[in-house]
XYZ file of C-alpha atoms in Angstrom:
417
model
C 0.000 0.000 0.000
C 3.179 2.422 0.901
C 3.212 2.466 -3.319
C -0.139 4.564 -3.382
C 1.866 7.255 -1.292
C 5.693 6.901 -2.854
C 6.723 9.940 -4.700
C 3.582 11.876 -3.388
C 4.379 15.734 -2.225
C 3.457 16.435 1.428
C 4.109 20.384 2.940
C 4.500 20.945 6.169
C 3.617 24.265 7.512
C 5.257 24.670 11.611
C 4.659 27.128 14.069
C 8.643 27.016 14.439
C 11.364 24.221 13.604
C 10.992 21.272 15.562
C 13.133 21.064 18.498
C 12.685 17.775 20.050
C 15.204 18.407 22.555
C 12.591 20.980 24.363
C 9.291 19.936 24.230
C 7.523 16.714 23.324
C 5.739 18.791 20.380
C 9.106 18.702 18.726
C 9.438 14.682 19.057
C 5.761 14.680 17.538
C 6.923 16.415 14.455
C 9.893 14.130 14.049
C 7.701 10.829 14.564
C 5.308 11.924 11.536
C 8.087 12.955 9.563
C 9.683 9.590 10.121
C 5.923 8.093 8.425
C 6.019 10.191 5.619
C 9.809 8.812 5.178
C 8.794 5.503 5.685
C 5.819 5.995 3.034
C 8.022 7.232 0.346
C 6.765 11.078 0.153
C 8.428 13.666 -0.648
C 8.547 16.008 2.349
C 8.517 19.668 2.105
C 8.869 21.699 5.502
C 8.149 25.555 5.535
C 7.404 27.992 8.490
C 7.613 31.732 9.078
C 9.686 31.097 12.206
C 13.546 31.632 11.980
C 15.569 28.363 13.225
C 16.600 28.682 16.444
C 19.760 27.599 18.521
C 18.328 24.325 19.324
C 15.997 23.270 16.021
C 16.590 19.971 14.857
C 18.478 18.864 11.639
C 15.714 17.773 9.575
C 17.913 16.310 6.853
C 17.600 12.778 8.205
C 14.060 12.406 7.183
C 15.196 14.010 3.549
C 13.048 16.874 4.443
C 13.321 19.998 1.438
C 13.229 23.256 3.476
C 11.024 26.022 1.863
C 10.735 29.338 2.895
C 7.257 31.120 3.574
C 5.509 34.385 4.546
C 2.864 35.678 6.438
C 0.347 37.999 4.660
C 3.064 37.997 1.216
C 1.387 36.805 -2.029
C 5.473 35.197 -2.128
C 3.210 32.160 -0.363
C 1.320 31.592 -3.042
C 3.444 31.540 -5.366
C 5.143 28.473 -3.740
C 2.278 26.591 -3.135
C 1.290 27.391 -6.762
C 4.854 26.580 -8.098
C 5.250 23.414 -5.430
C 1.582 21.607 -5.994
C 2.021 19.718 -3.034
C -0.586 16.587 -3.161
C -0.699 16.409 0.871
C -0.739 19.981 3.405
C -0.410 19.116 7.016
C -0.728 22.412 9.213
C 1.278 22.216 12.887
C -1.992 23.691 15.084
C -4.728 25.506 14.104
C -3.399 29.060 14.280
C -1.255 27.986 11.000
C -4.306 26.560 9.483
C -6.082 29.929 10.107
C -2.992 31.767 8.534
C -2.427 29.735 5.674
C -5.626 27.561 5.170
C -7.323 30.225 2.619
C -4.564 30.240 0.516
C -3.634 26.619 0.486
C -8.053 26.317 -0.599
C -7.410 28.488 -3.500
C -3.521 27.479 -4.968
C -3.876 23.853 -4.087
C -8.197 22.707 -4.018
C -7.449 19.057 -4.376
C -4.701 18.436 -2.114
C -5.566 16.936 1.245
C -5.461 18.859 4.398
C -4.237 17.433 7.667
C -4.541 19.019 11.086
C -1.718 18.221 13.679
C -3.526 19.726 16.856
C -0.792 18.420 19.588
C -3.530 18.976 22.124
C -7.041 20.824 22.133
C -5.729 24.663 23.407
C -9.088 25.350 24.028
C -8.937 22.576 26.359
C -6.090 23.628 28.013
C -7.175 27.215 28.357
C -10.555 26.404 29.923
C -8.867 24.451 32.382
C -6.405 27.217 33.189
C -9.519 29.616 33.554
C -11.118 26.899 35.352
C -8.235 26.972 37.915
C -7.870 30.834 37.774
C -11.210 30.721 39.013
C -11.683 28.051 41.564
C -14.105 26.472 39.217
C -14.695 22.568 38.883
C -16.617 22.028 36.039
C -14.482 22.692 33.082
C -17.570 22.938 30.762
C -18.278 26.305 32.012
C -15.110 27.283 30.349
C -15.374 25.834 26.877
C -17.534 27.854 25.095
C -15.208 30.419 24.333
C -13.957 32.328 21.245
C -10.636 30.396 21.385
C -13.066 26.967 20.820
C -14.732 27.868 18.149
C -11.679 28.867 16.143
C -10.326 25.516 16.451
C -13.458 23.758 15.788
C -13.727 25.228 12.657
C -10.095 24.686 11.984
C -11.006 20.586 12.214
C -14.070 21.280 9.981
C -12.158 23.063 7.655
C -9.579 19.804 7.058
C -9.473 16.546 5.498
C -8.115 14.914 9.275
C -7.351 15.914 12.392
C -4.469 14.043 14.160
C -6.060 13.757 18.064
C -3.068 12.448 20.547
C -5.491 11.753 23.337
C -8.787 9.846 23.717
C -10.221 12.024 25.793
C -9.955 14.835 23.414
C -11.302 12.329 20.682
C -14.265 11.527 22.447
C -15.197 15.380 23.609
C -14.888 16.293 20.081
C -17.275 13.313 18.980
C -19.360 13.437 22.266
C -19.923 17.343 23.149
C -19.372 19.238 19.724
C -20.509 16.501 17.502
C -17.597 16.404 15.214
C -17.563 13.846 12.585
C -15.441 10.950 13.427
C -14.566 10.534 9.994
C -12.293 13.507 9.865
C -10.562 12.720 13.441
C -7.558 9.926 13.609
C -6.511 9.139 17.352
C -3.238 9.411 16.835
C -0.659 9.370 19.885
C 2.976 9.417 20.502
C 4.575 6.524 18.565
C 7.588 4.656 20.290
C 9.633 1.687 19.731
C 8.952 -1.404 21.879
C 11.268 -0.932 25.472
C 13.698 -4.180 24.997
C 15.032 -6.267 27.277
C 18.487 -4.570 26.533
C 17.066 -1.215 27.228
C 16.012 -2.794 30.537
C 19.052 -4.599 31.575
C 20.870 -1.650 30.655
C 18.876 0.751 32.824
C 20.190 2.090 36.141
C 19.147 0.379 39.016
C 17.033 1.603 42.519
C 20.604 1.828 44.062
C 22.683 4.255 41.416
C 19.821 6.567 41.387
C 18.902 9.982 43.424
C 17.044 12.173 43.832
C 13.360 13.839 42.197
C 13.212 14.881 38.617
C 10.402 17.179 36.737
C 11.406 18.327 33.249
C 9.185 20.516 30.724
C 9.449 23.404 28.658
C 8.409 26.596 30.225
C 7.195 28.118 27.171
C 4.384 26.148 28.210
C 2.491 27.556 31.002
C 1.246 24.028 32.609
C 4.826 23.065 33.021
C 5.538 26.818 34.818
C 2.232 26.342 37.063
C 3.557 22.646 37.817
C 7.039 23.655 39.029
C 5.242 26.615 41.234
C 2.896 23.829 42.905
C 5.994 21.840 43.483
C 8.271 24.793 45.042
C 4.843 25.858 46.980
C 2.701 23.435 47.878
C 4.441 19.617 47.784
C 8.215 20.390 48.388
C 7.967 22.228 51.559
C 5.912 18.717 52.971
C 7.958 16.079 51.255
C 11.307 17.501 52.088
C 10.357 17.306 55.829
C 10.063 12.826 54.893
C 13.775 12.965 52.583
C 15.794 15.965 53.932
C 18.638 14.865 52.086
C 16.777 14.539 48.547
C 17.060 16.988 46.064
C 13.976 17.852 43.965
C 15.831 18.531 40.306
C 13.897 20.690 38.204
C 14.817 20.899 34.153
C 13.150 22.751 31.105
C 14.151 24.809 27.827
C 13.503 28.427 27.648
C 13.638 29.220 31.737
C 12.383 32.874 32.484
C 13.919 34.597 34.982
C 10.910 33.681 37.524
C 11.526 30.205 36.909
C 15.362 30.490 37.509
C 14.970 32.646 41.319
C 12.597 29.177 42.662
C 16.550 27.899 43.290
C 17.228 27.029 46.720
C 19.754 24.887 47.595
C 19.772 25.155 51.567
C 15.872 23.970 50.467
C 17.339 21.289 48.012
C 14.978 22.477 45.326
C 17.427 22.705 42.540
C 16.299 24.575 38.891
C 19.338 23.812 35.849
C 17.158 24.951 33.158
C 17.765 23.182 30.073
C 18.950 19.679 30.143
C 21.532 18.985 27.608
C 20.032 15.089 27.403
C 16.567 14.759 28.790
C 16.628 10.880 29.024
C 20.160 11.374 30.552
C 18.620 13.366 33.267
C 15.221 11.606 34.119
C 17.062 8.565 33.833
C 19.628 9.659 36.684
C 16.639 10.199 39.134
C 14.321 7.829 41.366
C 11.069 9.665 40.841
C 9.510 11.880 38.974
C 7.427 14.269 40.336
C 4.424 16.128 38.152
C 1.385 17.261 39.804
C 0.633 19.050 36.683
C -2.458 21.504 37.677
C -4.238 21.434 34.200
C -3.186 20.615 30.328
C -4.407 18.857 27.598
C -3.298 16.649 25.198
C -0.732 13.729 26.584
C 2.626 14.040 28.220
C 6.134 13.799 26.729
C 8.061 13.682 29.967
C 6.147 10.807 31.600
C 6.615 8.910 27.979
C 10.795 9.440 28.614
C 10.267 8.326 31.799
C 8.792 4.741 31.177
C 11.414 4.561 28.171
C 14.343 4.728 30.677
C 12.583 3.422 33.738
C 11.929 6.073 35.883
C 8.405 5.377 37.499
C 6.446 8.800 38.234
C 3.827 10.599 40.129
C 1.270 12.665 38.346
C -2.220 13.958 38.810
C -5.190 12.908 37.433
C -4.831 15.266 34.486
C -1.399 14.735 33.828
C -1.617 11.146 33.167
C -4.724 11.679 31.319
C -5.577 9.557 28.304
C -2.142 7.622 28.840
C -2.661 4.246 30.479
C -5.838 3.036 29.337
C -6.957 0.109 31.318
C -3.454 -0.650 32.330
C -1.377 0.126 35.532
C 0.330 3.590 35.414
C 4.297 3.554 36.412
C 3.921 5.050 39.236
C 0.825 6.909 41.256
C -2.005 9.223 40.032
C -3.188 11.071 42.892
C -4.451 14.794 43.445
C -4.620 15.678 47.171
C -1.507 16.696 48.266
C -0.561 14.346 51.403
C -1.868 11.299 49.222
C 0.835 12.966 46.296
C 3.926 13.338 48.806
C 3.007 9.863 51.016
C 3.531 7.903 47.355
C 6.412 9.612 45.975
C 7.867 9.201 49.618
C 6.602 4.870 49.188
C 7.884 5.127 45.477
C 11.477 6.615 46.450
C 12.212 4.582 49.451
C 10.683 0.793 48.571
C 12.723 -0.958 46.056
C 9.961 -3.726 45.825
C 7.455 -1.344 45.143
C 9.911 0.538 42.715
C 10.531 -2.067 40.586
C 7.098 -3.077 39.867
C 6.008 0.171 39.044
C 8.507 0.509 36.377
C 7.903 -2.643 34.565
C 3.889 -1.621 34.093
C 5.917 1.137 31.896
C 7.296 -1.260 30.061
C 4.116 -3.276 29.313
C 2.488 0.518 28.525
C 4.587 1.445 26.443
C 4.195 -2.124 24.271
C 0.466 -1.487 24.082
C -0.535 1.649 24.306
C 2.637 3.805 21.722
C 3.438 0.780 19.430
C 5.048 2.728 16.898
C 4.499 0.068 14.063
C 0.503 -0.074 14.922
C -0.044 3.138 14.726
C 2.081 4.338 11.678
C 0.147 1.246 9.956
C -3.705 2.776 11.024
C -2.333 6.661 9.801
C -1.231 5.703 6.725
C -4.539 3.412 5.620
C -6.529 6.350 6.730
C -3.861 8.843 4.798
C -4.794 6.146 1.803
C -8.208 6.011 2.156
C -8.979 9.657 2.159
C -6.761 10.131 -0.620
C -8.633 7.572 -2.461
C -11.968 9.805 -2.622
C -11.140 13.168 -1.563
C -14.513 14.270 -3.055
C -16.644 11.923 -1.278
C -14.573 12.884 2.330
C -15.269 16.550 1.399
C -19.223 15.775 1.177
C -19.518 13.420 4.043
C -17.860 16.975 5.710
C -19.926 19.557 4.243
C -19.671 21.693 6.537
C -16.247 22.049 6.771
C -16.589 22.845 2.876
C -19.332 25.771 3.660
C -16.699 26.782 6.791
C -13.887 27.493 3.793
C -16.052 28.863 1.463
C -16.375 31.961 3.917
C -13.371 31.688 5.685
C -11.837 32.092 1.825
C -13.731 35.054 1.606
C -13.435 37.051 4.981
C -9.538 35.671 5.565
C -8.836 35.883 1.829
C -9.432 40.135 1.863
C -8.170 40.432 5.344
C -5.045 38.723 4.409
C -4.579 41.336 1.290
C -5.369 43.883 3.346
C -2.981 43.218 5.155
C -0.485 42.808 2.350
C -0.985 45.907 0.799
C -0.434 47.487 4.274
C 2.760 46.116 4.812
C 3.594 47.640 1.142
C 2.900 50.856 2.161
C 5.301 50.738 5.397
């Protein structure tokens, strides 16, 4: 079946260049380039973002770099010029940006929606927090929601990395399954060489949490930590240091350091699996988020069982055991990481459940397999998707129209300047 797809032009339009060493959004990108490889395309990446210190080298997954604008008819000339047969947009601000003008250079090619996570999600249950709220549907009918709704309607497929997410789109806004793929991380099988070859209970210290704090979860997370757990669980381990890593630190983030108080911040961690795997526990009682979560993913990979909150481990284990706890209440939180650091026994068993988690739940091979039939059959009959989707056809006709002149106003603006 790869055949169908060999040879076949896919675009890429990011937010920025993937950095996979910073956030688990980067890894994403890399895993579905590494399916488009795998399938033979031809991969085209372009974004309006300038490559930073830290963006990966895409030329491993033969990746063509173009180069795009914002509101600069340039754009369409390389869509027109590049015909790609396949656009996939990284979130739905890009699709907003660039959607119009991919409808009117390229009508037949099929539009894919990487979402990451829902933000709308995410920012209702950072309102929801703000607030003291506790029912997060309060919170969801917002402007920010129905942009990205009609962002899904307006594409081909939406990649969904968590089931919750799949089902509230299905369940609450009544969004055709047909144009939704769950879709989440993809990872090689854990070996029994990785295993053997992981540090044991004895040559590890310490508490880890890592996350990039251009992400405000992972900012709110280390704040709860600092605040709320560290000053109870330090009183069980005095000697235990509570290590705290992430990419693009502000300075806020950096003045939490304490080392009389043994909370340590180092920023950005040169290896992430180097560091989580040095540690006993991790430690995430991440407040509220969407989508599913990198770090604890790194963690099963190199053993390191974890406690989480409920919403942190959402959508990740299924029916299985977690590796690790899940608990919200704060002395139930610190009395299992205390358990989890301290009882070998208990240790171990928690971190081979990550091991059978990871087998069943991020088989790599599975799910590259379901994305591409789904890739295939779309392809197959893009005119039939587009009517079983109608609506998302009616959403672009207008969004062509108001976008379309607000987009050349814009142009001609900048002209003027």
């Amino acid at each position: 079946m790869k055949e169908n797809l060999s040879e076949k032009k896919i675009l890429i339009i990011g937010t920025v260049w993937p950095e996979s060493k910073s956030s688990a959004a980067g890894k994403r990108m890399l895993q579905l380039l590494q399916c488009f490889k795998n399938w033979g395309m031809q991969i085209y990446f372009g974004s309006t973002a300038k490559k930073a210190e830290h963006s990966d080298d895409l030329s491993p997954y033969d990746v063509i770099e173009v180069e795009l604008w914002l509101n600069d008819k340039r754009t369409d000339e390389v869509l027109a010029n590049l015909q790609p047969d396949v656009v996939m947009y990284d979130r739905f601000m890009i699709e907003e940006q660039f959607g119009w003008r991919v409808t009117e250079q390229c009508p037949d090619a099929l539009t894919i929606l990487d979402t990451e996570d829902l933000h709308f999600l995410r920012h209702a249950r950072q309102e929801m927090q703000k607030k003291g709220g506790t029912d997060v549907e309060e919170y969801l009918y917002t402007e920010r929601t129905k942009r990205e709704l009609a962002s899904i309607l307006r594409c081909d497929l939406t990649l969904i990395i968590s089931k919750y997410e799949y089902d509230l789109l299905i369940d609450r806004f009544h969004i055709h399954p047909h144009i939704l793929l769950l879709l989440p991380f993809m990872e090689e099988e854990i070996s029994e060489e990785d295993v053997a070859n992981w540090r044991s209970f004895e040559d590890r210290a310490d508490f880890v949490f890592i996350g990039n704090f251009i992400h405000e979860p992972n900012w709110q997370t280390v704040l709860r930590l600092k605040t709320v757990i560290w000053p109870v669980l330090r009183k069980k381990l005095p000697q235990v240091n509570m290590n705290i890593y992430g990419g693009y630190p502000a300075p806020k983030v950096m003045q939490l350091h304490n080392e009389r108080e043994h909370f340590m911040v180092h920023g950005r961690a040169e290896d992430a699996l180097e560091v989580i795997s040095e540690a006993r526990v991790m430690l995430a009682p991440i407040p509220f988020g969407a989508g599913i979560k990198g770090k604890f993913i790194d963690a099963m990979r190199v053993g390191t069982p974890s406690v989480s909150s409920t919403v942190g481990a959402e959508s990740m284990k299924g029916e299985l055991e977690w590796s690790g706890f899940i608990v919200d209440e704060v002395e139930e939180f610190v009395n299992s990481a205390v358990s989890l650091y301290t009882n070998e026994e208990l240790w171990n068993e928690k971190q081979q459940y990550g091991v059978k988690l990871m087998a069943t739940n991020y088989d790599r091979g599975h799910y590259e397999q379901v994305f591409l039939e789904k890739t295939l059959e779309l392809s197959a009959d893009l005119v039939h998707a587009r009517r079983i989707n109608f609506m998302g056809e009616m959403l672009k006709h207008h969004t062509l129209q108001s976008s379309k002149f607000f987009g050349m106003w814009i142009q001609e603006k900048n002209k003027m300047q």
